[in-house]
Amino acid sequence: MFMDDSPKPFFVQGLFVPVAADAPLSYHAAIGASGIPHGLRRSISEDTMIRVDLHTHTNHSHARDTVRQMFEAGQAKGLVVHGFSEHSPRPLGYDYPVEYRDHLAATFEEYIAEVRALKVEQAPRGITVLLGLEVDWLEDELPYIRDMIAAHEYDYLIAGIHFLGTWGFDASADDWAPLSFDEKCALYERYYRTMKRMAETRLFHIVAHPDLIKIFSVDDFNRWLDRPCAMELVREALIAVRDAGMAMEISIAGTRKPCREIYPGPRILRLARELGLPITFASDSHATEHVACNFDELARYAAAEGWTESLVFSREGVRAMPFTDEL
């Protein structure tokens, strides 16, 4: 875990890029507002292929399949970088109707050991296995979060906003059904203010599913986005993400959820592009059939806005992986 404030080098398409101490997001200087390194821009191809998935879960939380099974599923899809990002432990009081907290606590060290062993095993084959963590962002539990992420050396940390206060808002459509439009709008606003505060801690590398709040009310969420103040709140949150040196996740998981839409939706994706955010790709898979699933769709979605590469974080640094045949 990168707990100090010292500069970290990174790589962009094989280029060594030193990080200036006074540049919180120095790779933006290297890659430019477009997200593509100066001098390395090419025309985009129709044929796109993503070979990295940085958001996968295992049976150590509430997913179905083992570390090995999820890895093998990724190999069948042609992944060359497989990032495991199990859910983080949570303190009491942050509860889901069907809770996996005790199981996760009992097997968490096994998760760490299994991924580390797989990383060593696969390195000679040229396959990169990364040890990550999807950290539940709990804005009133910052000391807990700091201690928890310092306990192990992770390649990267994903910030997942699933809770507003102690309410897990993505657990049940029944929680949303009685809410008025104005009540939902207040929750959307709270979500993006929470995202901004999360980014300002500078503890994380990636923001997960950046419009997860739409999961059970996508039509109302899109109505809310029509309000000028709404897009301004989203903009402020994404600027904070960018300025913290984080990437924004583009996730196919939303297409499997009631919203039936990629995370983030088109308007937020376009705004992220305008702001120069780098991206990562995610299946947020909880079963083998979802690992890198429909990544061709995800690649076209990102490429349509002009991205041609995604970032991969590790303890060795940051590198960009192209996902078009033209690069």
PDB file of N, CA and C in Angstrom, residues 2-100:
ATOM      1  N   PHE A   2       0.542   2.216  -0.889  1.00  0.00           N
ATOM      2  CA  PHE A   2       1.310   3.436  -0.966  1.00  0.00           C
ATOM      3  C   PHE A   2       0.803   4.412   0.074  1.00  0.00           C
ATOM      4  N   MET A   3       1.331   4.354   1.274  1.00  0.00           N
ATOM      5  CA  MET A   3       0.831   5.194   2.361  1.00  0.00           C
ATOM      6  C   MET A   3       1.589   6.509   2.471  1.00  0.00           C
ATOM      7  N   ASP A   4       2.785   6.629   1.850  1.00  0.00           N
ATOM      8  CA  ASP A   4       3.548   7.858   1.973  1.00  0.00           C
ATOM      9  C   ASP A   4       3.207   8.795   0.828  1.00  0.00           C
ATOM     10  N   ASP A   5       3.709  10.007   0.882  1.00  0.00           N
ATOM     11  CA  ASP A   5       3.424  11.022  -0.116  1.00  0.00           C
ATOM     12  C   ASP A   5       4.569  11.203  -1.104  1.00  0.00           C
ATOM     13  N   SER A   6       5.531  10.288  -1.114  1.00  0.00           N
ATOM     14  CA  SER A   6       6.676  10.434  -1.996  1.00  0.00           C
ATOM     15  C   SER A   6       6.276  10.189  -3.441  1.00  0.00           C
ATOM     16  N   PRO A   7       7.011  10.803  -4.392  1.00  0.00           N
ATOM     17  CA  PRO A   7       6.685  10.611  -5.795  1.00  0.00           C
ATOM     18  C   PRO A   7       6.852   9.154  -6.206  1.00  0.00           C
ATOM     19  N   LYS A   8       5.979   8.665  -7.101  1.00  0.00           N
ATOM     20  CA  LYS A   8       6.052   7.307  -7.620  1.00  0.00           C
ATOM     21  C   LYS A   8       6.207   7.356  -9.137  1.00  0.00           C
ATOM     22  N   PRO A   9       7.175   6.601  -9.709  1.00  0.00           N
ATOM     23  CA  PRO A   9       7.277   6.547 -11.164  1.00  0.00           C
ATOM     24  C   PRO A   9       6.159   5.694 -11.734  1.00  0.00           C
ATOM     25  N   PHE A  10       5.889   5.882 -13.008  1.00  0.00           N
ATOM     26  CA  PHE A  10       4.932   5.010 -13.666  1.00  0.00           C
ATOM     27  C   PHE A  10       5.324   4.882 -15.122  1.00  0.00           C
ATOM     28  N   PHE A  11       4.632   4.017 -15.851  1.00  0.00           N
ATOM     29  CA  PHE A  11       4.954   3.757 -17.240  1.00  0.00           C
ATOM     30  C   PHE A  11       3.722   4.010 -18.088  1.00  0.00           C
ATOM     31  N   VAL A  12       3.902   4.663 -19.215  1.00  0.00           N
ATOM     32  CA  VAL A  12       2.823   4.874 -20.175  1.00  0.00           C
ATOM     33  C   VAL A  12       3.267   4.262 -21.488  1.00  0.00           C
ATOM     34  N   GLN A  13       2.636   3.158 -21.859  1.00  0.00           N
ATOM     35  CA  GLN A  13       2.974   2.417 -23.069  1.00  0.00           C
ATOM     36  C   GLN A  13       4.479   2.196 -23.184  1.00  0.00           C
ATOM     37  N   GLY A  14       5.072   1.747 -22.085  1.00  0.00           N
ATOM     38  CA  GLY A  14       6.481   1.415 -22.065  1.00  0.00           C
ATOM     39  C   GLY A  14       7.409   2.575 -21.778  1.00  0.00           C
ATOM     40  N   LEU A  15       6.873   3.797 -21.691  1.00  0.00           N
ATOM     41  CA  LEU A  15       7.711   4.945 -21.390  1.00  0.00           C
ATOM     42  C   LEU A  15       7.822   5.134 -19.898  1.00  0.00           C
ATOM     43  N   PHE A  16       9.040   5.291 -19.394  1.00  0.00           N
ATOM     44  CA  PHE A  16       9.228   5.600 -17.981  1.00  0.00           C
ATOM     45  C   PHE A  16       8.898   7.065 -17.759  1.00  0.00           C
ATOM     46  N   VAL A  17       7.984   7.330 -16.833  1.00  0.00           N
ATOM     47  CA  VAL A  17       7.563   8.704 -16.562  1.00  0.00           C
ATOM     48  C   VAL A  17       7.775   8.987 -15.086  1.00  0.00           C
ATOM     49  N   PRO A  18       8.750   9.820 -14.731  1.00  0.00           N
ATOM     50  CA  PRO A  18       8.932  10.166 -13.315  1.00  0.00           C
ATOM     51  C   PRO A  18       7.805  11.061 -12.850  1.00  0.00           C
ATOM     52  N   VAL A  19       7.428  10.919 -11.608  1.00  0.00           N
ATOM     53  CA  VAL A  19       6.347  11.714 -11.041  1.00  0.00           C
ATOM     54  C   VAL A  19       6.935  12.886 -10.273  1.00  0.00           C
ATOM     55  N   ALA A  20       6.570  14.085 -10.672  1.00  0.00           N
ATOM     56  CA  ALA A  20       7.055  15.267  -9.978  1.00  0.00           C
ATOM     57  C   ALA A  20       6.383  15.397  -8.629  1.00  0.00           C
ATOM     58  N   ALA A  21       7.157  15.825  -7.641  1.00  0.00           N
ATOM     59  CA  ALA A  21       6.624  15.926  -6.284  1.00  0.00           C
ATOM     60  C   ALA A  21       5.500  16.939  -6.190  1.00  0.00           C
ATOM     61  N   ASP A  22       5.515  17.943  -7.080  1.00  0.00           N
ATOM     62  CA  ASP A  22       4.486  18.979  -7.002  1.00  0.00           C
ATOM     63  C   ASP A  22       3.354  18.750  -7.986  1.00  0.00           C
ATOM     64  N   ALA A  23       3.285  17.550  -8.574  1.00  0.00           N
ATOM     65  CA  ALA A  23       2.225  17.256  -9.545  1.00  0.00           C
ATOM     66  C   ALA A  23       1.388  16.112  -9.031  1.00  0.00           C
ATOM     67  N   PRO A  24       0.224  16.391  -8.424  1.00  0.00           N
ATOM     68  CA  PRO A  24      -0.588  15.326  -7.858  1.00  0.00           C
ATOM     69  C   PRO A  24      -1.057  14.328  -8.888  1.00  0.00           C
ATOM     70  N   LEU A  25      -1.159  14.739 -10.141  1.00  0.00           N
ATOM     71  CA  LEU A  25      -1.567  13.805 -11.190  1.00  0.00           C
ATOM     72  C   LEU A  25      -0.662  13.998 -12.385  1.00  0.00           C
ATOM     73  N   SER A  26       0.626  13.719 -12.218  1.00  0.00           N
ATOM     74  CA  SER A  26       1.582  14.079 -13.246  1.00  0.00           C
ATOM     75  C   SER A  26       1.402  13.281 -14.520  1.00  0.00           C
ATOM     76  N   TYR A  27       0.750  12.106 -14.455  1.00  0.00           N
ATOM     77  CA  TYR A  27       0.614  11.408 -15.721  1.00  0.00           C
ATOM     78  C   TYR A  27      -0.337  12.108 -16.657  1.00  0.00           C
ATOM     79  N   HIS A  28      -1.172  13.036 -16.151  1.00  0.00           N
ATOM     80  CA  HIS A  28      -1.982  13.832 -17.073  1.00  0.00           C
ATOM     81  C   HIS A  28      -1.106  14.748 -17.910  1.00  0.00           C
ATOM     82  N   ALA A  29      -0.003  15.222 -17.331  1.00  0.00           N
ATOM     83  CA  ALA A  29       0.920  16.032 -18.107  1.00  0.00           C
ATOM     84  C   ALA A  29       1.560  15.198 -19.206  1.00  0.00           C
ATOM     85  N   ALA A  30       1.762  13.914 -18.927  1.00  0.00           N
ATOM     86  CA  ALA A  30       2.411  13.037 -19.899  1.00  0.00           C
ATOM     87  C   ALA A  30       1.456  12.586 -20.991  1.00  0.00           C
ATOM     88  N   ILE A  31       0.206  12.312 -20.615  1.00  0.00           N
ATOM     89  CA  ILE A  31      -0.707  11.748 -21.606  1.00  0.00           C
ATOM     90  C   ILE A  31      -1.596  12.797 -22.240  1.00  0.00           C
ATOM     91  N   GLY A  32      -1.656  14.002 -21.656  1.00  0.00           N
ATOM     92  CA  GLY A  32      -2.471  15.038 -22.252  1.00  0.00           C
ATOM     93  C   GLY A  32      -3.925  14.885 -21.887  1.00  0.00           C
ATOM     94  N   ALA A  33      -4.712  15.901 -22.192  1.00  0.00           N
ATOM     95  CA  ALA A  33      -6.130  15.884 -21.838  1.00  0.00           C
ATOM     96  C   ALA A  33      -6.877  14.789 -22.554  1.00  0.00           C
ATOM     97  N   SER A  34      -6.348  14.327 -23.685  1.00  0.00           N
ATOM     98  CA  SER A  34      -7.053  13.304 -24.447  1.00  0.00           C
ATOM     99  C   SER A  34      -6.937  11.939 -23.823  1.00  0.00           C
ATOM    100  N   GLY A  35      -5.961  11.749 -22.926  1.00  0.00           N
ATOM    101  CA  GLY A  35      -5.745  10.426 -22.350  1.00  0.00           C
ATOM    102  C   GLY A  35      -4.803   9.576 -23.170  1.00  0.00           C
ATOM    103  N   ILE A  36      -4.221  10.119 -24.243  1.00  0.00           N
ATOM    104  CA  ILE A  36      -3.295   9.377 -25.084  1.00  0.00           C
ATOM    105  C   ILE A  36      -1.959  10.104 -25.063  1.00  0.00           C
ATOM    106  N   PRO A  37      -0.833   9.408 -24.854  1.00  0.00           N
ATOM    107  CA  PRO A  37       0.456  10.090 -24.785  1.00  0.00           C
ATOM    108  C   PRO A  37       0.731  10.913 -26.032  1.00  0.00           C
ATOM    109  N   HIS A  38       1.309  12.121 -25.845  1.00  0.00           N
ATOM    110  CA  HIS A  38       1.697  12.935 -26.979  1.00  0.00           C
ATOM    111  C   HIS A  38       2.696  12.154 -27.842  1.00  0.00           C
ATOM    112  N   GLY A  39       2.496  12.172 -29.138  1.00  0.00           N
ATOM    113  CA  GLY A  39       3.390  11.470 -30.033  1.00  0.00           C
ATOM    114  C   GLY A  39       3.039  10.015 -30.234  1.00  0.00           C
ATOM    115  N   LEU A  40       2.034   9.514 -29.462  1.00  0.00           N
ATOM    116  CA  LEU A  40       1.648   8.115 -29.595  1.00  0.00           C
ATOM    117  C   LEU A  40       0.199   7.963 -30.056  1.00  0.00           C
ATOM    118  N   ARG A  41      -0.394   9.050 -30.550  1.00  0.00           N
ATOM    119  CA  ARG A  41      -1.792   8.977 -30.961  1.00  0.00           C
ATOM    120  C   ARG A  41      -1.913   8.336 -32.334  1.00  0.00           C
ATOM    121  N   ARG A  42      -2.898   7.494 -32.508  1.00  0.00           N
ATOM    122  CA  ARG A  42      -3.138   6.805 -33.769  1.00  0.00           C
ATOM    123  C   ARG A  42      -4.635   6.848 -34.058  1.00  0.00           C
ATOM    124  N   SER A  43      -4.983   6.542 -35.259  1.00  0.00           N
ATOM    125  CA  SER A  43      -6.403   6.419 -35.581  1.00  0.00           C
ATOM    126  C   SER A  43      -6.956   5.182 -34.912  1.00  0.00           C
ATOM    127  N   ILE A  44      -8.233   5.240 -34.589  1.00  0.00           N
ATOM    128  CA  ILE A  44      -8.846   4.134 -33.842  1.00  0.00           C
ATOM    129  C   ILE A  44      -9.366   3.074 -34.784  1.00  0.00           C
ATOM    130  N   SER A  45      -9.239   1.835 -34.422  1.00  0.00           N
ATOM    131  CA  SER A  45      -9.709   0.716 -35.229  1.00  0.00           C
ATOM    132  C   SER A  45     -11.086   0.282 -34.773  1.00  0.00           C
ATOM    133  N   GLU A  46     -11.815  -0.323 -35.684  1.00  0.00           N
ATOM    134  CA  GLU A  46     -13.110  -0.900 -35.319  1.00  0.00           C
ATOM    135  C   GLU A  46     -12.926  -2.100 -34.408  1.00  0.00           C
ATOM    136  N   ASP A  47     -11.804  -2.796 -34.567  1.00  0.00           N
ATOM    137  CA  ASP A  47     -11.546  -4.009 -33.789  1.00  0.00           C
ATOM    138  C   ASP A  47     -10.855  -3.632 -32.491  1.00  0.00           C
ATOM    139  N   THR A  48     -11.518  -3.914 -31.393  1.00  0.00           N
ATOM    140  CA  THR A  48     -10.966  -3.567 -30.085  1.00  0.00           C
ATOM    141  C   THR A  48     -10.954  -4.802 -29.208  1.00  0.00           C
ATOM    142  N   MET A  49      -9.974  -4.878 -28.342  1.00  0.00           N
ATOM    143  CA  MET A  49      -9.883  -6.015 -27.434  1.00  0.00           C
ATOM    144  C   MET A  49      -9.271  -5.569 -26.116  1.00  0.00           C
ATOM    145  N   ILE A  50      -9.993  -5.790 -25.050  1.00  0.00           N
ATOM    146  CA  ILE A  50      -9.505  -5.487 -23.711  1.00  0.00           C
ATOM    147  C   ILE A  50      -8.901  -6.758 -23.122  1.00  0.00           C
ATOM    148  N   ARG A  51      -7.667  -6.653 -22.666  1.00  0.00           N
ATOM    149  CA  ARG A  51      -6.977  -7.823 -22.116  1.00  0.00           C
ATOM    150  C   ARG A  51      -6.688  -7.676 -20.629  1.00  0.00           C
ATOM    151  N   VAL A  52      -7.402  -6.775 -19.981  1.00  0.00           N
ATOM    152  CA  VAL A  52      -7.211  -6.557 -18.549  1.00  0.00           C
ATOM    153  C   VAL A  52      -8.569  -6.383 -17.888  1.00  0.00           C
ATOM    154  N   ASP A  53      -8.735  -7.032 -16.749  1.00  0.00           N
ATOM    155  CA  ASP A  53      -9.937  -6.891 -15.925  1.00  0.00           C
ATOM    156  C   ASP A  53      -9.455  -6.667 -14.496  1.00  0.00           C
ATOM    157  N   LEU A  54      -9.709  -5.470 -13.963  1.00  0.00           N
ATOM    158  CA  LEU A  54      -9.192  -5.127 -12.639  1.00  0.00           C
ATOM    159  C   LEU A  54     -10.225  -5.246 -11.526  1.00  0.00           C
ATOM    160  N   HIS A  55     -11.399  -5.777 -11.828  1.00  0.00           N
ATOM    161  CA  HIS A  55     -12.438  -5.836 -10.801  1.00  0.00           C
ATOM    162  C   HIS A  55     -13.128  -7.194 -10.848  1.00  0.00           C
ATOM    163  N   THR A  56     -12.592  -8.126 -10.051  1.00  0.00           N
ATOM    164  CA  THR A  56     -13.182  -9.459  -9.948  1.00  0.00           C
ATOM    165  C   THR A  56     -13.230  -9.879  -8.481  1.00  0.00           C
ATOM    166  N   HIS A  57     -14.270 -10.635  -8.146  1.00  0.00           N
ATOM    167  CA  HIS A  57     -14.481 -11.090  -6.770  1.00  0.00           C
ATOM    168  C   HIS A  57     -14.379 -12.616  -6.698  1.00  0.00           C
ATOM    169  N   THR A  58     -14.406 -13.135  -5.484  1.00  0.00           N
ATOM    170  CA  THR A  58     -14.238 -14.574  -5.269  1.00  0.00           C
ATOM    171  C   THR A  58     -15.202 -15.058  -4.190  1.00  0.00           C
ATOM    172  N   ASN A  59     -15.138 -16.362  -3.956  1.00  0.00           N
ATOM    173  CA  ASN A  59     -16.010 -16.954  -2.939  1.00  0.00           C
ATOM    174  C   ASN A  59     -15.568 -16.640  -1.512  1.00  0.00           C
ATOM    175  N   HIS A  60     -14.557 -15.800  -1.372  1.00  0.00           N
ATOM    176  CA  HIS A  60     -14.204 -15.345  -0.024  1.00  0.00           C
ATOM    177  C   HIS A  60     -15.155 -14.256   0.464  1.00  0.00           C
ATOM    178  N   SER A  61     -15.956 -13.688  -0.453  1.00  0.00           N
ATOM    179  CA  SER A  61     -17.018 -12.766  -0.029  1.00  0.00           C
ATOM    180  C   SER A  61     -18.352 -13.399  -0.407  1.00  0.00           C
ATOM    181  N   HIS A  62     -19.106 -12.766  -1.286  1.00  0.00           N
ATOM    182  CA  HIS A  62     -20.399 -13.328  -1.676  1.00  0.00           C
ATOM    183  C   HIS A  62     -20.415 -13.776  -3.131  1.00  0.00           C
ATOM    184  N   ALA A  63     -19.237 -13.874  -3.755  1.00  0.00           N
ATOM    185  CA  ALA A  63     -19.157 -14.416  -5.102  1.00  0.00           C
ATOM    186  C   ALA A  63     -19.216 -15.943  -5.039  1.00  0.00           C
ATOM    187  N   ARG A  64     -19.425 -16.551  -6.195  1.00  0.00           N
ATOM    188  CA  ARG A  64     -19.648 -17.999  -6.231  1.00  0.00           C
ATOM    189  C   ARG A  64     -18.370 -18.807  -6.337  1.00  0.00           C
ATOM    190  N   ASP A  65     -17.383 -18.308  -7.104  1.00  0.00           N
ATOM    191  CA  ASP A  65     -16.280 -19.156  -7.530  1.00  0.00           C
ATOM    192  C   ASP A  65     -14.953 -18.784  -6.873  1.00  0.00           C
ATOM    193  N   THR A  66     -14.020 -19.729  -6.934  1.00  0.00           N
ATOM    194  CA  THR A  66     -12.740 -19.588  -6.247  1.00  0.00           C
ATOM    195  C   THR A  66     -11.791 -18.678  -7.020  1.00  0.00           C
ATOM    196  N   VAL A  67     -10.706 -18.310  -6.376  1.00  0.00           N
ATOM    197  CA  VAL A  67      -9.655 -17.529  -7.037  1.00  0.00           C
ATOM    198  C   VAL A  67      -9.186 -18.251  -8.286  1.00  0.00           C
ATOM    199  N   ARG A  68      -8.886 -19.533  -8.173  1.00  0.00           N
ATOM    200  CA  ARG A  68      -8.400 -20.304  -9.323  1.00  0.00           C
ATOM    201  C   ARG A  68      -9.432 -20.353 -10.437  1.00  0.00           C
ATOM    202  N   GLN A  69     -10.668 -20.592 -10.105  1.00  0.00           N
ATOM    203  CA  GLN A  69     -11.713 -20.683 -11.130  1.00  0.00           C
ATOM    204  C   GLN A  69     -11.919 -19.344 -11.844  1.00  0.00           C
ATOM    205  N   MET A  70     -11.888 -18.251 -11.087  1.00  0.00           N
ATOM    206  CA  MET A  70     -12.049 -16.932 -11.707  1.00  0.00           C
ATOM    207  C   MET A  70     -10.862 -16.621 -12.622  1.00  0.00           C
ATOM    208  N   PHE A  71      -9.660 -17.000 -12.192  1.00  0.00           N
ATOM    209  CA  PHE A  71      -8.477 -16.786 -13.014  1.00  0.00           C
ATOM    210  C   PHE A  71      -8.571 -17.582 -14.313  1.00  0.00           C
ATOM    211  N   GLU A  72      -8.937 -18.836 -14.224  1.00  0.00           N
ATOM    212  CA  GLU A  72      -9.026 -19.671 -15.424  1.00  0.00           C
ATOM    213  C   GLU A  72     -10.082 -19.142 -16.390  1.00  0.00           C
ATOM    214  N   ALA A  73     -11.152 -18.594 -15.860  1.00  0.00           N
ATOM    215  CA  ALA A  73     -12.168 -17.985 -16.720  1.00  0.00           C
ATOM    216  C   ALA A  73     -11.586 -16.789 -17.463  1.00  0.00           C
ATOM    217  N   GLY A  74     -10.751 -16.015 -16.782  1.00  0.00           N
ATOM    218  CA  GLY A  74     -10.097 -14.894 -17.430  1.00  0.00           C
ATOM    219  C   GLY A  74      -9.135 -15.331 -18.517  1.00  0.00           C
ATOM    220  N   GLN A  75      -8.423 -16.427 -18.255  1.00  0.00           N
ATOM    221  CA  GLN A  75      -7.517 -16.950 -19.276  1.00  0.00           C
ATOM    222  C   GLN A  75      -8.269 -17.390 -20.518  1.00  0.00           C
ATOM    223  N   ALA A  76      -9.426 -17.971 -20.322  1.00  0.00           N
ATOM    224  CA  ALA A  76     -10.244 -18.385 -21.462  1.00  0.00           C
ATOM    225  C   ALA A  76     -10.699 -17.187 -22.294  1.00  0.00           C
ATOM    226  N   LYS A  77     -10.764 -16.010 -21.678  1.00  0.00           N
ATOM    227  CA  LYS A  77     -11.149 -14.786 -22.389  1.00  0.00           C
ATOM    228  C   LYS A  77      -9.942 -14.023 -22.936  1.00  0.00           C
ATOM    229  N   GLY A  78      -8.743 -14.530 -22.699  1.00  0.00           N
ATOM    230  CA  GLY A  78      -7.554 -13.897 -23.249  1.00  0.00           C
ATOM    231  C   GLY A  78      -6.949 -12.807 -22.394  1.00  0.00           C
ATOM    232  N   LEU A  79      -7.272 -12.763 -21.102  1.00  0.00           N
ATOM    233  CA  LEU A  79      -6.694 -11.732 -20.241  1.00  0.00           C
ATOM    234  C   LEU A  79      -5.195 -11.949 -20.071  1.00  0.00           C
ATOM    235  N   VAL A  80      -4.440 -10.862 -20.104  1.00  0.00           N
ATOM    236  CA  VAL A  80      -3.021 -10.919 -19.764  1.00  0.00           C
ATOM    237  C   VAL A  80      -2.759 -10.234 -18.420  1.00  0.00           C
ATOM    238  N   VAL A  81      -3.741  -9.473 -17.941  1.00  0.00           N
ATOM    239  CA  VAL A  81      -3.686  -8.890 -16.600  1.00  0.00           C
ATOM    240  C   VAL A  81      -5.006  -9.211 -15.911  1.00  0.00           C
ATOM    241  N   HIS A  82      -4.919  -9.900 -14.773  1.00  0.00           N
ATOM    242  CA  HIS A  82      -6.111 -10.254 -14.003  1.00  0.00           C
ATOM    243  C   HIS A  82      -5.977  -9.660 -12.608  1.00  0.00           C
ATOM    244  N   GLY A  83      -6.812  -8.698 -12.327  1.00  0.00           N
ATOM    245  CA  GLY A  83      -6.793  -8.076 -11.019  1.00  0.00           C
ATOM    246  C   GLY A  83      -7.906  -8.610 -10.139  1.00  0.00           C
ATOM    247  N   PHE A  84      -7.524  -9.095  -8.965  1.00  0.00           N
ATOM    248  CA  PHE A  84      -8.501  -9.529  -7.973  1.00  0.00           C
ATOM    249  C   PHE A  84      -8.754  -8.365  -7.016  1.00  0.00           C
ATOM    250  N   SER A  85     -10.019  -8.092  -6.781  1.00  0.00           N
ATOM    251  CA  SER A  85     -10.378  -6.925  -5.957  1.00  0.00           C
ATOM    252  C   SER A  85     -11.512  -7.316  -5.015  1.00  0.00           C
ATOM    253  N   GLU A  86     -11.187  -8.209  -4.110  1.00  0.00           N
ATOM    254  CA  GLU A  86     -12.209  -8.680  -3.179  1.00  0.00           C
ATOM    255  C   GLU A  86     -12.766  -7.524  -2.348  1.00  0.00           C
ATOM    256  N   HIS A  87     -14.001  -7.717  -1.869  1.00  0.00           N
ATOM    257  CA  HIS A  87     -14.597  -6.717  -0.988  1.00  0.00           C
ATOM    258  C   HIS A  87     -13.764  -6.593   0.290  1.00  0.00           C
ATOM    259  N   SER A  88     -13.777  -5.415   0.842  1.00  0.00           N
ATOM    260  CA  SER A  88     -13.031  -5.179   2.074  1.00  0.00           C
ATOM    261  C   SER A  88     -13.864  -5.572   3.286  1.00  0.00           C
ATOM    262  N   PRO A  89     -13.200  -5.896   4.383  1.00  0.00           N
ATOM    263  CA  PRO A  89     -13.928  -6.068   5.643  1.00  0.00           C
ATOM    264  C   PRO A  89     -14.663  -4.772   6.003  1.00  0.00           C
ATOM    265  N   ARG A  90     -15.776  -4.923   6.693  1.00  0.00           N
ATOM    266  CA  ARG A  90     -16.577  -3.773   7.122  1.00  0.00           C
ATOM    267  C   ARG A  90     -16.828  -3.848   8.616  1.00  0.00           C
ATOM    268  N   PRO A  91     -16.903  -2.703   9.282  1.00  0.00           N
ATOM    269  CA  PRO A  91     -17.238  -2.715  10.712  1.00  0.00           C
ATOM    270  C   PRO A  91     -18.718  -3.008  10.924  1.00  0.00           C
ATOM    271  N   LEU A  92     -19.063  -3.380  12.125  1.00  0.00           N
ATOM    272  CA  LEU A  92     -20.467  -3.601  12.465  1.00  0.00           C
ATOM    273  C   LEU A  92     -21.255  -2.313  12.267  1.00  0.00           C
ATOM    274  N   GLY A  93     -22.513  -2.497  11.890  1.00  0.00           N
ATOM    275  CA  GLY A  93     -23.388  -1.350  11.692  1.00  0.00           C
ATOM    276  C   GLY A  93     -23.586  -0.991  10.235  1.00  0.00           C
ATOM    277  N   TYR A  94     -22.752  -1.538   9.355  1.00  0.00           N
ATOM    278  CA  TYR A  94     -22.901  -1.341   7.916  1.00  0.00           C
ATOM    279  C   TYR A  94     -23.296  -2.692   7.335  1.00  0.00           C
ATOM    280  N   ASP A  95     -24.582  -2.900   7.227  1.00  0.00           N
ATOM    281  CA  ASP A  95     -25.099  -4.248   7.019  1.00  0.00           C
ATOM    282  C   ASP A  95     -25.939  -4.357   5.747  1.00  0.00           C
ATOM    283  N   TYR A  96     -25.868  -5.544   5.157  1.00  0.00           N
ATOM    284  CA  TYR A  96     -26.741  -5.902   4.041  1.00  0.00           C
ATOM    285  C   TYR A  96     -27.781  -6.907   4.526  1.00  0.00           C
ATOM    286  N   PRO A  97     -28.942  -6.974   3.849  1.00  0.00           N
ATOM    287  CA  PRO A  97     -29.964  -7.953   4.250  1.00  0.00           C
ATOM    288  C   PRO A  97     -29.441  -9.388   4.261  1.00  0.00           C
ATOM    289  N   VAL A  98     -28.623  -9.720   3.259  1.00  0.00           N
ATOM    290  CA  VAL A  98     -27.927 -11.009   3.238  1.00  0.00           C
ATOM    291  C   VAL A  98     -26.449 -10.687   3.448  1.00  0.00           C
ATOM    292  N   GLU A  99     -25.962 -10.949   4.633  1.00  0.00           N
ATOM    293  CA  GLU A  99     -24.654 -10.467   5.048  1.00  0.00           C
ATOM    294  C   GLU A  99     -23.580 -11.545   4.898  1.00  0.00           C
ATOM    295  N   TYR A 100     -22.418 -11.150   4.370  1.00  0.00           N
ATOM    296  CA  TYR A 100     -21.282 -12.057   4.201  1.00  0.00           C
ATOM    297  C   TYR A 100     -20.093 -11.649   5.062  1.00  0.00           C
TER     298      TYR A 100
END
